[in-house]
Amino acid sequence: MSSASFAWIDHTHWHLLTAIYLFFAALGGGAYLAGVVGYARSRDGQRREAMAFARWAFLTAVVAAAVSGVAILAHLARPIAGVLFPITLSEFGSWITRGTWILVSLAVFSALQALWFHFGDRARGAEGPGTFPWKVAGLIRLRDPLDRLANLTRPGGSAYWAVTLVGAAVALGTVYTGFELAVIESVSLWNNPALLPLTFIVSGVAAGVAASLALTVAFEGTTDRLVVGFAGAVGVGMLLTSGLLWVLWTSVGASPAGERSMALLNGELNALVLLLAAGIVVSLVASPILAWIWHTREGTAMARWVVRPALVVSLLAGVLGTFLVRYVIVFGAVQDPIVVAVV
């Protein structure tokens, strides 16, 4: 089996699209959960900063779910089979079938939330760059139809929260991305049904929160205390991710394939492993500290020109690190048995 240390080198069994699919599915789930928490802290829409964060989070979830779907379709030998998944995927004991339904459901729930937060009564009077979908829709004469659709479909009161919490359960279901790999017994690096799914969901939630917060700070300039809270959550997520990765890698079996996987991680993939670690550590350490400075030094030139961009970069470093988690796990895989030629 050939291996790949960089994305542009062909791999016999898996591809860069595999890592992209796995990453964006979990990031979308994390962003959806971030949006739910953001709205819950908005006091039913009264806190402008929390509403702005929720808008960016749900928009991030939609885009991430779409990217993940496109990536997996592009990877299939017959993309039409993926489009027709309700017919072609009938084995519900398979994590591929379950995962497809979870990803499509996440896209639907995220799209509904994005519609409800960017259009209709909830969008009326909203300000800031996060309202750009409403403005763009106006330019192409879709604003009024989308406003009516949002008002028509959005449930009120407890019914809204019932729908939202079902969506949150679906978002947590993106843990399936780990199970899709963990059930493959012939790959020692993957075959850990306890640790690999947990690593993927924890890092995915951290990435979703980090991406949503980075967009909110970059475009809205939000200095509200919620920035400190969400940055702290990113830090905790990155800390848990690093611990889970350590345990996962040190638990790889002593089989020839497991030893070859560790050799890849310490050899050809070592530069990416170091970049992964750097991204996670930067986000873990810097994001909470910079968020606190950004919040407490609001309005100063240093905060505006130094702290704000540094905070955004530290959050995006964590997003990159969590993507590389998938990349090195996918490309560090070696399948048992390793065939050795006998001369």
mmCIF file of C-alpha atoms in Angstrom:
data_model
loop_
_atom_site.group_PDB
_atom_site.id
_atom_site.type_symbol
_atom_site.label_atom_id
_atom_site.label_comp_id
_atom_site.label_asym_id
_atom_site.label_seq_id
_atom_site.Cartn_x
_atom_site.Cartn_y
_atom_site.Cartn_z
ATOM 1 C CA MET A 1 0.000 0.000 0.000
ATOM 2 C CA SER A 2 1.270 3.427 -0.822
ATOM 3 C CA SER A 3 1.075 6.228 1.702
ATOM 4 C CA ALA A 4 0.770 9.952 1.373
ATOM 5 C CA SER A 5 2.462 12.592 3.446
ATOM 6 C CA PHE A 6 0.865 15.535 1.663
ATOM 7 C CA ALA A 7 -2.550 16.193 0.156
ATOM 8 C CA TRP A 8 -1.441 16.380 -3.446
ATOM 9 C CA ILE A 9 0.135 12.915 -3.458
ATOM 10 C CA ASP A 10 -2.241 10.139 -4.523
ATOM 11 C CA HIS A 11 -3.270 7.532 -1.983
ATOM 12 C CA THR A 12 -4.385 4.019 -2.809
ATOM 13 C CA HIS A 13 -7.468 3.815 -0.588
ATOM 14 C CA TRP A 14 -8.369 7.249 0.797
ATOM 15 C CA HIS A 15 -8.221 10.820 -0.310
ATOM 16 C CA LEU A 16 -8.076 14.419 0.899
ATOM 17 C CA LEU A 17 -11.847 14.548 0.293
ATOM 18 C CA THR A 18 -12.288 11.940 3.031
ATOM 19 C CA ALA A 19 -10.668 14.221 5.612
ATOM 20 C CA ILE A 20 -12.662 17.222 4.335
ATOM 21 C CA TYR A 21 -15.930 15.278 4.592
ATOM 22 C CA LEU A 22 -15.216 14.030 8.113
ATOM 23 C CA PHE A 23 -14.068 17.451 9.312
ATOM 24 C CA PHE A 24 -16.847 19.644 7.975
ATOM 25 C CA ALA A 25 -19.594 17.272 9.120
ATOM 26 C CA ALA A 26 -18.410 17.545 12.726
ATOM 27 C CA LEU A 27 -17.664 21.285 12.409
ATOM 28 C CA GLY A 28 -21.233 21.821 11.174
ATOM 29 C CA GLY A 29 -22.577 19.988 14.200
ATOM 30 C CA GLY A 30 -20.424 22.085 16.513
ATOM 31 C CA ALA A 31 -21.507 25.330 14.851
ATOM 32 C CA TYR A 32 -25.179 24.371 15.168
ATOM 33 C CA LEU A 33 -24.732 23.715 18.892
ATOM 34 C CA ALA A 34 -22.918 27.045 19.229
ATOM 35 C CA GLY A 35 -25.849 28.798 17.572
ATOM 36 C CA VAL A 36 -28.313 27.173 19.951
ATOM 37 C CA VAL A 37 -26.303 28.274 22.986
ATOM 38 C CA GLY A 38 -25.856 31.752 21.512
ATOM 39 C CA TYR A 39 -29.588 32.211 21.062
ATOM 40 C CA ALA A 40 -30.296 30.800 24.520
ATOM 41 C CA ARG A 41 -28.060 33.556 25.923
ATOM 42 C CA SER A 42 -29.759 36.262 23.870
ATOM 43 C CA ARG A 43 -32.735 36.615 26.239
ATOM 44 C CA ASP A 44 -35.174 35.772 23.457
ATOM 45 C CA GLY A 45 -33.377 38.000 20.967
ATOM 46 C CA GLN A 46 -32.872 41.020 23.228
ATOM 47 C CA ARG A 47 -29.063 40.825 23.324
ATOM 48 C CA ARG A 48 -27.772 42.026 19.956
ATOM 49 C CA GLU A 49 -24.309 40.511 20.404
ATOM 50 C CA ALA A 50 -25.649 37.038 21.182
ATOM 51 C CA MET A 51 -28.026 37.217 18.225
ATOM 52 C CA ALA A 52 -25.160 38.192 15.918
ATOM 53 C CA PHE A 53 -23.161 35.210 17.149
ATOM 54 C CA ALA A 54 -26.120 32.859 16.598
ATOM 55 C CA ARG A 55 -26.566 34.147 13.021
ATOM 56 C CA TRP A 56 -22.929 33.488 12.164
ATOM 57 C CA ALA A 57 -23.029 30.079 13.879
ATOM 58 C CA PHE A 58 -26.090 28.805 12.006
ATOM 59 C CA LEU A 59 -24.723 30.150 8.726
ATOM 60 C CA THR A 60 -21.433 28.349 9.428
ATOM 61 C CA ALA A 61 -23.361 25.135 10.108
ATOM 62 C CA VAL A 62 -25.166 25.363 6.753
ATOM 63 C CA VAL A 63 -21.967 25.963 4.806
ATOM 64 C CA ALA A 64 -20.085 23.211 6.648
ATOM 65 C CA ALA A 65 -22.827 20.636 6.073
ATOM 66 C CA ALA A 66 -22.929 21.586 2.374
ATOM 67 C CA VAL A 67 -19.150 21.309 1.980
ATOM 68 C CA SER A 68 -19.167 17.924 3.723
ATOM 69 C CA GLY A 69 -21.934 16.668 1.438
ATOM 70 C CA VAL A 70 -20.203 17.850 -1.715
ATOM 71 C CA ALA A 71 -16.915 16.283 -0.564
ATOM 72 C CA ILE A 72 -18.408 12.854 -0.007
ATOM 73 C CA LEU A 73 -20.359 12.960 -3.287
ATOM 74 C CA ALA A 74 -17.196 13.933 -5.175
ATOM 75 C CA HIS A 75 -15.376 11.000 -3.583
ATOM 76 C CA LEU A 76 -17.954 8.416 -4.650
ATOM 77 C CA ALA A 77 -17.419 6.402 -7.817
ATOM 78 C CA ARG A 78 -21.155 6.868 -8.518
ATOM 79 C CA PRO A 79 -22.275 10.216 -7.042
ATOM 80 C CA ILE A 80 -25.853 9.549 -8.153
ATOM 81 C CA ALA A 81 -25.965 6.728 -5.591
ATOM 82 C CA GLY A 82 -25.300 9.295 -2.879
ATOM 83 C CA VAL A 83 -27.984 11.640 -4.181
ATOM 84 C CA LEU A 84 -30.482 8.757 -4.147
ATOM 85 C CA PHE A 85 -29.410 7.615 -0.671
ATOM 86 C CA PRO A 86 -32.978 6.937 0.615
ATOM 87 C CA ILE A 87 -33.150 4.205 -2.063
ATOM 88 C CA THR A 88 -29.536 3.061 -2.344
ATOM 89 C CA LEU A 89 -28.675 3.034 1.376
ATOM 90 C CA SER A 90 -31.108 0.681 3.078
ATOM 91 C CA GLU A 91 -28.818 -1.080 5.572
ATOM 92 C CA PHE A 92 -29.455 0.882 8.774
ATOM 93 C CA GLY A 93 -26.972 -1.224 10.688
ATOM 94 C CA SER A 94 -24.227 0.519 8.710
ATOM 95 C CA TRP A 95 -22.641 3.712 10.029
ATOM 96 C CA ILE A 96 -22.398 4.949 6.442
ATOM 97 C CA THR A 97 -26.191 4.779 6.115
ATOM 98 C CA ARG A 98 -26.782 6.319 9.540
ATOM 99 C CA GLY A 99 -24.190 8.993 8.858
ATOM 100 C CA THR A 100 -25.782 9.974 5.560
ATOM 101 C CA TRP A 101 -29.145 10.495 7.239
ATOM 102 C CA ILE A 102 -27.510 12.451 10.066
ATOM 103 C CA LEU A 103 -25.600 14.728 7.682
ATOM 104 C CA VAL A 104 -28.663 15.438 5.527
ATOM 105 C CA SER A 105 -30.762 16.078 8.651
ATOM 106 C CA LEU A 106 -28.112 18.448 9.998
ATOM 107 C CA ALA A 107 -28.164 20.369 6.720
ATOM 108 C CA VAL A 108 -31.967 20.683 6.911
ATOM 109 C CA PHE A 109 -32.051 21.843 10.545
ATOM 110 C CA SER A 110 -29.175 24.280 9.951
ATOM 111 C CA ALA A 111 -30.849 25.688 6.840
ATOM 112 C CA LEU A 112 -34.084 26.222 8.769
ATOM 113 C CA GLN A 113 -32.283 28.033 11.581
ATOM 114 C CA ALA A 114 -30.358 30.182 9.115
ATOM 115 C CA LEU A 115 -33.637 31.048 7.374
ATOM 116 C CA TRP A 116 -35.334 31.942 10.667
ATOM 117 C CA PHE A 117 -32.414 34.033 11.919
ATOM 118 C CA HIS A 118 -31.701 35.901 8.681
ATOM 119 C CA PHE A 119 -35.219 36.482 7.396
ATOM 120 C CA GLY A 120 -38.701 37.212 8.665
ATOM 121 C CA ASP A 121 -39.682 39.014 11.849
ATOM 122 C CA ARG A 122 -36.524 37.957 13.678
ATOM 123 C CA ALA A 123 -34.331 39.708 11.096
ATOM 124 C CA ARG A 124 -36.333 42.937 11.119
ATOM 125 C CA GLY A 125 -34.246 45.753 12.582
ATOM 126 C CA ALA A 126 -31.092 43.611 12.811
ATOM 127 C CA GLU A 127 -27.838 45.346 11.971
ATOM 128 C CA GLY A 128 -24.241 44.389 11.251
ATOM 129 C CA PRO A 129 -22.338 42.408 8.617
ATOM 130 C CA GLY A 130 -24.012 39.169 9.731
ATOM 131 C CA THR A 131 -27.237 40.324 8.077
ATOM 132 C CA PHE A 132 -25.684 40.176 4.593
ATOM 133 C CA PRO A 133 -27.902 37.261 3.398
ATOM 134 C CA TRP A 134 -30.951 39.500 3.928
ATOM 135 C CA LYS A 135 -29.296 42.320 1.973
ATOM 136 C CA VAL A 136 -28.142 40.054 -0.841
ATOM 137 C CA ALA A 137 -31.625 38.543 -1.101
ATOM 138 C CA GLY A 138 -32.962 42.063 -1.541
ATOM 139 C CA LEU A 139 -30.657 42.672 -4.484
ATOM 140 C CA ILE A 140 -31.898 39.573 -6.303
ATOM 141 C CA ARG A 141 -35.545 40.156 -5.331
ATOM 142 C CA LEU A 142 -35.825 37.142 -3.036
ATOM 143 C CA ARG A 143 -36.111 39.024 0.241
ATOM 144 C CA ASP A 144 -39.892 39.205 0.402
ATOM 145 C CA PRO A 145 -40.484 35.527 -0.494
ATOM 146 C CA LEU A 146 -37.846 34.430 2.044
ATOM 147 C CA ASP A 147 -39.292 36.733 4.712
ATOM 148 C CA ARG A 148 -42.728 35.197 4.164
ATOM 149 C CA LEU A 149 -41.278 31.675 4.181
ATOM 150 C CA ALA A 150 -39.436 32.328 7.452
ATOM 151 C CA ASN A 151 -42.552 33.694 9.148
ATOM 152 C CA LEU A 152 -44.668 30.848 7.797
ATOM 153 C CA THR A 153 -42.363 28.006 8.862
ATOM 154 C CA ARG A 154 -40.941 29.229 12.162
ATOM 155 C CA PRO A 155 -42.784 27.724 15.149
ATOM 156 C CA GLY A 156 -43.266 29.838 18.221
ATOM 157 C CA GLY A 157 -42.561 29.377 21.909
ATOM 158 C CA SER A 158 -41.869 25.863 23.158
ATOM 159 C CA ALA A 159 -42.459 24.373 19.698
ATOM 160 C CA TYR A 160 -39.441 26.291 18.398
ATOM 161 C CA TRP A 161 -37.284 24.921 21.188
ATOM 162 C CA ALA A 162 -38.552 21.399 20.556
ATOM 163 C CA VAL A 163 -37.444 21.632 16.927
ATOM 164 C CA THR A 164 -34.149 23.248 17.931
ATOM 165 C CA LEU A 165 -33.323 20.545 20.479
ATOM 166 C CA VAL A 166 -34.045 17.786 17.972
ATOM 167 C CA GLY A 167 -31.574 19.564 15.713
ATOM 168 C CA ALA A 168 -29.080 19.665 18.582
ATOM 169 C CA ALA A 169 -29.410 15.898 19.003
ATOM 170 C CA VAL A 170 -28.713 15.511 15.278
ATOM 171 C CA ALA A 171 -25.678 17.805 15.650
ATOM 172 C CA LEU A 172 -24.324 15.561 18.412
ATOM 173 C CA GLY A 173 -24.968 12.671 16.053
ATOM 174 C CA THR A 174 -22.033 13.823 13.928
ATOM 175 C CA VAL A 175 -20.057 11.593 16.274
ATOM 176 C CA TYR A 176 -20.838 9.061 13.521
ATOM 177 C CA THR A 177 -17.817 10.382 11.598
ATOM 178 C CA GLY A 178 -15.622 8.627 14.134
ATOM 179 C CA PHE A 179 -17.621 5.400 14.095
ATOM 180 C CA GLU A 180 -17.362 5.176 10.299
ATOM 181 C CA LEU A 181 -13.617 4.666 10.737
ATOM 182 C CA ALA A 182 -13.559 2.980 14.156
ATOM 183 C CA VAL A 183 -15.500 -0.076 12.976
ATOM 184 C CA ILE A 184 -12.790 -0.939 10.416
ATOM 185 C CA GLU A 185 -10.955 -3.643 12.358
ATOM 186 C CA SER A 186 -8.168 -4.042 9.815
ATOM 187 C CA VAL A 187 -6.790 -0.536 10.509
ATOM 188 C CA SER A 188 -5.150 -0.396 13.929
ATOM 189 C CA LEU A 189 -5.026 3.410 14.034
ATOM 190 C CA TRP A 190 -8.796 3.614 13.510
ATOM 191 C CA ASN A 191 -10.107 0.566 15.322
ATOM 192 C CA ASN A 192 -10.899 2.242 18.646
ATOM 193 C CA PRO A 193 -14.706 2.621 18.987
ATOM 194 C CA ALA A 194 -14.352 4.348 22.353
ATOM 195 C CA LEU A 195 -11.690 6.985 21.645
ATOM 196 C CA LEU A 196 -11.885 7.851 17.949
ATOM 197 C CA PRO A 197 -15.559 8.943 17.848
ATOM 198 C CA LEU A 198 -15.086 10.896 21.081
ATOM 199 C CA THR A 199 -12.014 12.618 19.639
ATOM 200 C CA PHE A 200 -13.917 13.556 16.483
ATOM 201 C CA ILE A 201 -16.997 14.957 18.251
ATOM 202 C CA VAL A 202 -15.027 16.925 20.862
ATOM 203 C CA SER A 203 -12.680 18.444 18.285
ATOM 204 C CA GLY A 204 -15.597 19.045 15.905
ATOM 205 C CA VAL A 205 -17.596 20.973 18.497
ATOM 206 C CA ALA A 206 -14.493 23.001 19.410
ATOM 207 C CA ALA A 207 -13.910 23.788 15.719
ATOM 208 C CA GLY A 208 -17.541 24.811 15.196
ATOM 209 C CA VAL A 209 -17.495 27.178 18.164
ATOM 210 C CA ALA A 210 -14.085 28.568 17.149
ATOM 211 C CA ALA A 211 -15.139 29.215 13.535
ATOM 212 C CA SER A 212 -18.391 30.896 14.609
ATOM 213 C CA LEU A 213 -16.623 33.061 17.178
ATOM 214 C CA ALA A 214 -13.853 34.021 14.738
ATOM 215 C CA LEU A 215 -16.437 35.238 12.211
ATOM 216 C CA THR A 216 -18.360 37.150 14.875
ATOM 217 C CA VAL A 217 -15.286 38.916 16.229
ATOM 218 C CA ALA A 218 -13.820 39.588 12.768
ATOM 219 C CA PHE A 219 -16.957 41.036 11.181
ATOM 220 C CA GLU A 220 -19.047 42.298 14.101
ATOM 221 C CA GLY A 221 -16.274 43.446 16.434
ATOM 222 C CA THR A 222 -18.237 41.963 19.335
ATOM 223 C CA THR A 223 -16.618 42.655 22.727
ATOM 224 C CA ASP A 224 -19.460 41.248 24.829
ATOM 225 C CA ARG A 225 -18.621 38.896 27.676
ATOM 226 C CA LEU A 226 -19.985 36.022 25.603
ATOM 227 C CA VAL A 227 -16.718 36.217 23.617
ATOM 228 C CA VAL A 228 -14.835 35.288 26.785
ATOM 229 C CA GLY A 229 -17.226 32.432 27.515
ATOM 230 C CA PHE A 230 -17.081 30.897 24.069
ATOM 231 C CA ALA A 231 -13.295 31.351 23.842
ATOM 232 C CA GLY A 232 -13.027 29.514 27.147
ATOM 233 C CA ALA A 233 -15.174 26.720 25.710
ATOM 234 C CA VAL A 234 -12.827 26.532 22.711
ATOM 235 C CA GLY A 235 -9.874 26.253 25.096
ATOM 236 C CA VAL A 236 -11.516 23.415 27.019
ATOM 237 C CA GLY A 237 -12.353 21.645 23.750
ATOM 238 C CA MET A 238 -8.778 21.926 22.513
ATOM 239 C CA LEU A 239 -7.439 20.651 25.836
ATOM 240 C CA LEU A 240 -9.734 17.620 25.697
ATOM 241 C CA THR A 241 -8.823 17.037 22.049
ATOM 242 C CA SER A 242 -5.103 17.009 22.807
ATOM 243 C CA GLY A 243 -5.605 14.576 25.683
ATOM 244 C CA LEU A 244 -7.774 12.246 23.642
ATOM 245 C CA LEU A 245 -5.275 12.286 20.761
ATOM 246 C CA TRP A 246 -2.452 11.390 23.100
ATOM 247 C CA VAL A 247 -4.368 8.436 24.523
ATOM 248 C CA LEU A 248 -5.490 7.357 21.039
ATOM 249 C CA TRP A 249 -1.998 7.360 19.595
ATOM 250 C CA THR A 250 -0.406 5.647 22.582
ATOM 251 C CA SER A 251 -3.053 2.909 22.464
ATOM 252 C CA VAL A 252 -2.364 1.872 18.861
ATOM 253 C CA GLY A 253 -1.723 -1.863 18.811
ATOM 254 C CA ALA A 254 1.654 -3.481 18.331
ATOM 255 C CA SER A 255 0.649 -5.109 15.040
ATOM 256 C CA PRO A 256 2.798 -4.489 11.937
ATOM 257 C CA ALA A 257 0.120 -2.103 10.612
ATOM 258 C CA GLY A 258 -0.024 -0.221 13.910
ATOM 259 C CA GLU A 259 3.742 0.125 13.990
ATOM 260 C CA ARG A 260 3.743 1.321 10.385
ATOM 261 C CA SER A 261 1.065 3.922 11.209
ATOM 262 C CA MET A 262 3.135 5.282 14.079
ATOM 263 C CA ALA A 263 6.180 5.348 11.801
ATOM 264 C CA LEU A 264 4.195 7.453 9.322
ATOM 265 C CA LEU A 265 3.061 9.860 12.051
ATOM 266 C CA ASN A 266 6.642 10.212 13.262
ATOM 267 C CA GLY A 267 8.093 10.336 9.759
ATOM 268 C CA GLU A 268 6.380 11.460 6.564
ATOM 269 C CA LEU A 269 3.445 13.021 8.423
ATOM 270 C CA ASN A 270 5.529 14.483 11.241
ATOM 271 C CA ALA A 271 5.483 18.061 9.901
ATOM 272 C CA LEU A 272 1.694 17.994 9.780
ATOM 273 C CA VAL A 273 1.494 16.438 13.243
ATOM 274 C CA LEU A 274 3.637 19.286 14.577
ATOM 275 C CA LEU A 275 1.444 21.846 12.776
ATOM 276 C CA LEU A 276 -1.621 20.143 14.235
ATOM 277 C CA ALA A 277 -0.153 20.367 17.736
ATOM 278 C CA ALA A 278 0.848 24.005 17.228
ATOM 279 C CA GLY A 279 -2.648 24.972 16.071
ATOM 280 C CA ILE A 280 -4.330 23.266 19.017
ATOM 281 C CA VAL A 281 -1.878 24.693 21.575
ATOM 282 C CA VAL A 282 -2.122 28.235 20.183
ATOM 283 C CA SER A 283 -5.919 28.086 20.313
ATOM 284 C CA LEU A 284 -5.923 26.437 23.737
ATOM 285 C CA VAL A 285 -3.621 28.989 25.342
ATOM 286 C CA ALA A 286 -4.059 32.193 23.355
ATOM 287 C CA SER A 287 -7.793 32.303 22.583
ATOM 288 C CA PRO A 288 -9.081 32.601 26.184
ATOM 289 C CA ILE A 289 -6.377 35.126 27.131
ATOM 290 C CA LEU A 290 -6.872 37.285 24.053
ATOM 291 C CA ALA A 291 -10.662 37.133 24.449
ATOM 292 C CA TRP A 292 -10.339 38.451 28.006
ATOM 293 C CA ILE A 293 -8.055 41.282 26.898
ATOM 294 C CA TRP A 294 -10.376 42.077 23.980
ATOM 295 C CA HIS A 295 -13.325 42.267 26.394
ATOM 296 C CA THR A 296 -11.623 44.292 29.131
ATOM 297 C CA ARG A 297 -9.703 46.693 26.850
ATOM 298 C CA GLU A 298 -12.687 47.515 24.674
ATOM 299 C CA GLY A 299 -12.256 50.660 22.606
ATOM 300 C CA THR A 300 -8.470 50.957 22.849
ATOM 301 C CA ALA A 301 -6.256 51.128 19.775
ATOM 302 C CA MET A 302 -4.270 48.097 20.953
ATOM 303 C CA ALA A 303 -7.450 46.042 21.262
ATOM 304 C CA ARG A 304 -8.691 47.081 17.837
ATOM 305 C CA TRP A 305 -5.478 46.683 15.842
ATOM 306 C CA VAL A 306 -3.562 43.987 17.745
ATOM 307 C CA VAL A 307 -5.751 41.925 20.042
ATOM 308 C CA ARG A 308 -8.748 41.532 17.736
ATOM 309 C CA PRO A 309 -6.812 40.128 14.725
ATOM 310 C CA ALA A 310 -4.673 38.006 17.043
ATOM 311 C CA LEU A 311 -7.804 36.515 18.613
ATOM 312 C CA VAL A 312 -9.259 35.694 15.201
ATOM 313 C CA VAL A 313 -5.987 34.064 14.103
ATOM 314 C CA SER A 314 -5.743 32.006 17.311
ATOM 315 C CA LEU A 315 -9.288 30.713 16.823
ATOM 316 C CA LEU A 316 -8.623 29.831 13.183
ATOM 317 C CA ALA A 317 -5.398 28.085 14.235
ATOM 318 C CA GLY A 318 -7.560 25.771 16.322
ATOM 319 C CA VAL A 319 -9.861 25.142 13.354
ATOM 320 C CA LEU A 320 -6.854 24.235 11.213
ATOM 321 C CA GLY A 321 -5.501 21.984 13.956
ATOM 322 C CA THR A 322 -8.765 20.066 14.224
ATOM 323 C CA PHE A 323 -8.854 19.588 10.444
ATOM 324 C CA LEU A 324 -5.337 18.178 10.578
ATOM 325 C CA VAL A 325 -6.518 15.736 13.240
ATOM 326 C CA ARG A 326 -8.665 14.115 10.542
ATOM 327 C CA TYR A 327 -6.003 14.451 7.894
ATOM 328 C CA VAL A 328 -3.223 12.656 9.773
ATOM 329 C CA ILE A 329 -5.614 9.992 11.059
ATOM 330 C CA VAL A 330 -6.866 9.294 7.528
ATOM 331 C CA PHE A 331 -3.447 9.343 5.872
ATOM 332 C CA GLY A 332 -1.654 7.631 8.743
ATOM 333 C CA ALA A 333 -3.826 4.550 8.336
ATOM 334 C CA VAL A 334 -2.217 1.259 7.340
ATOM 335 C CA GLN A 335 -4.291 -1.856 6.799
ATOM 336 C CA ASP A 336 -3.619 -5.306 8.225
ATOM 337 C CA PRO A 337 -2.228 -7.616 7.076
ATOM 338 C CA ILE A 338 0.830 -5.984 5.615
ATOM 339 C CA VAL A 339 1.983 -8.178 2.752
ATOM 340 C CA VAL A 340 5.719 -8.707 2.694
ATOM 341 C CA ALA A 341 7.276 -10.169 -0.425
ATOM 342 C CA VAL A 342 9.406 -13.251 0.151
ATOM 343 C CA VAL A 343 12.362 -13.649 -2.194
#
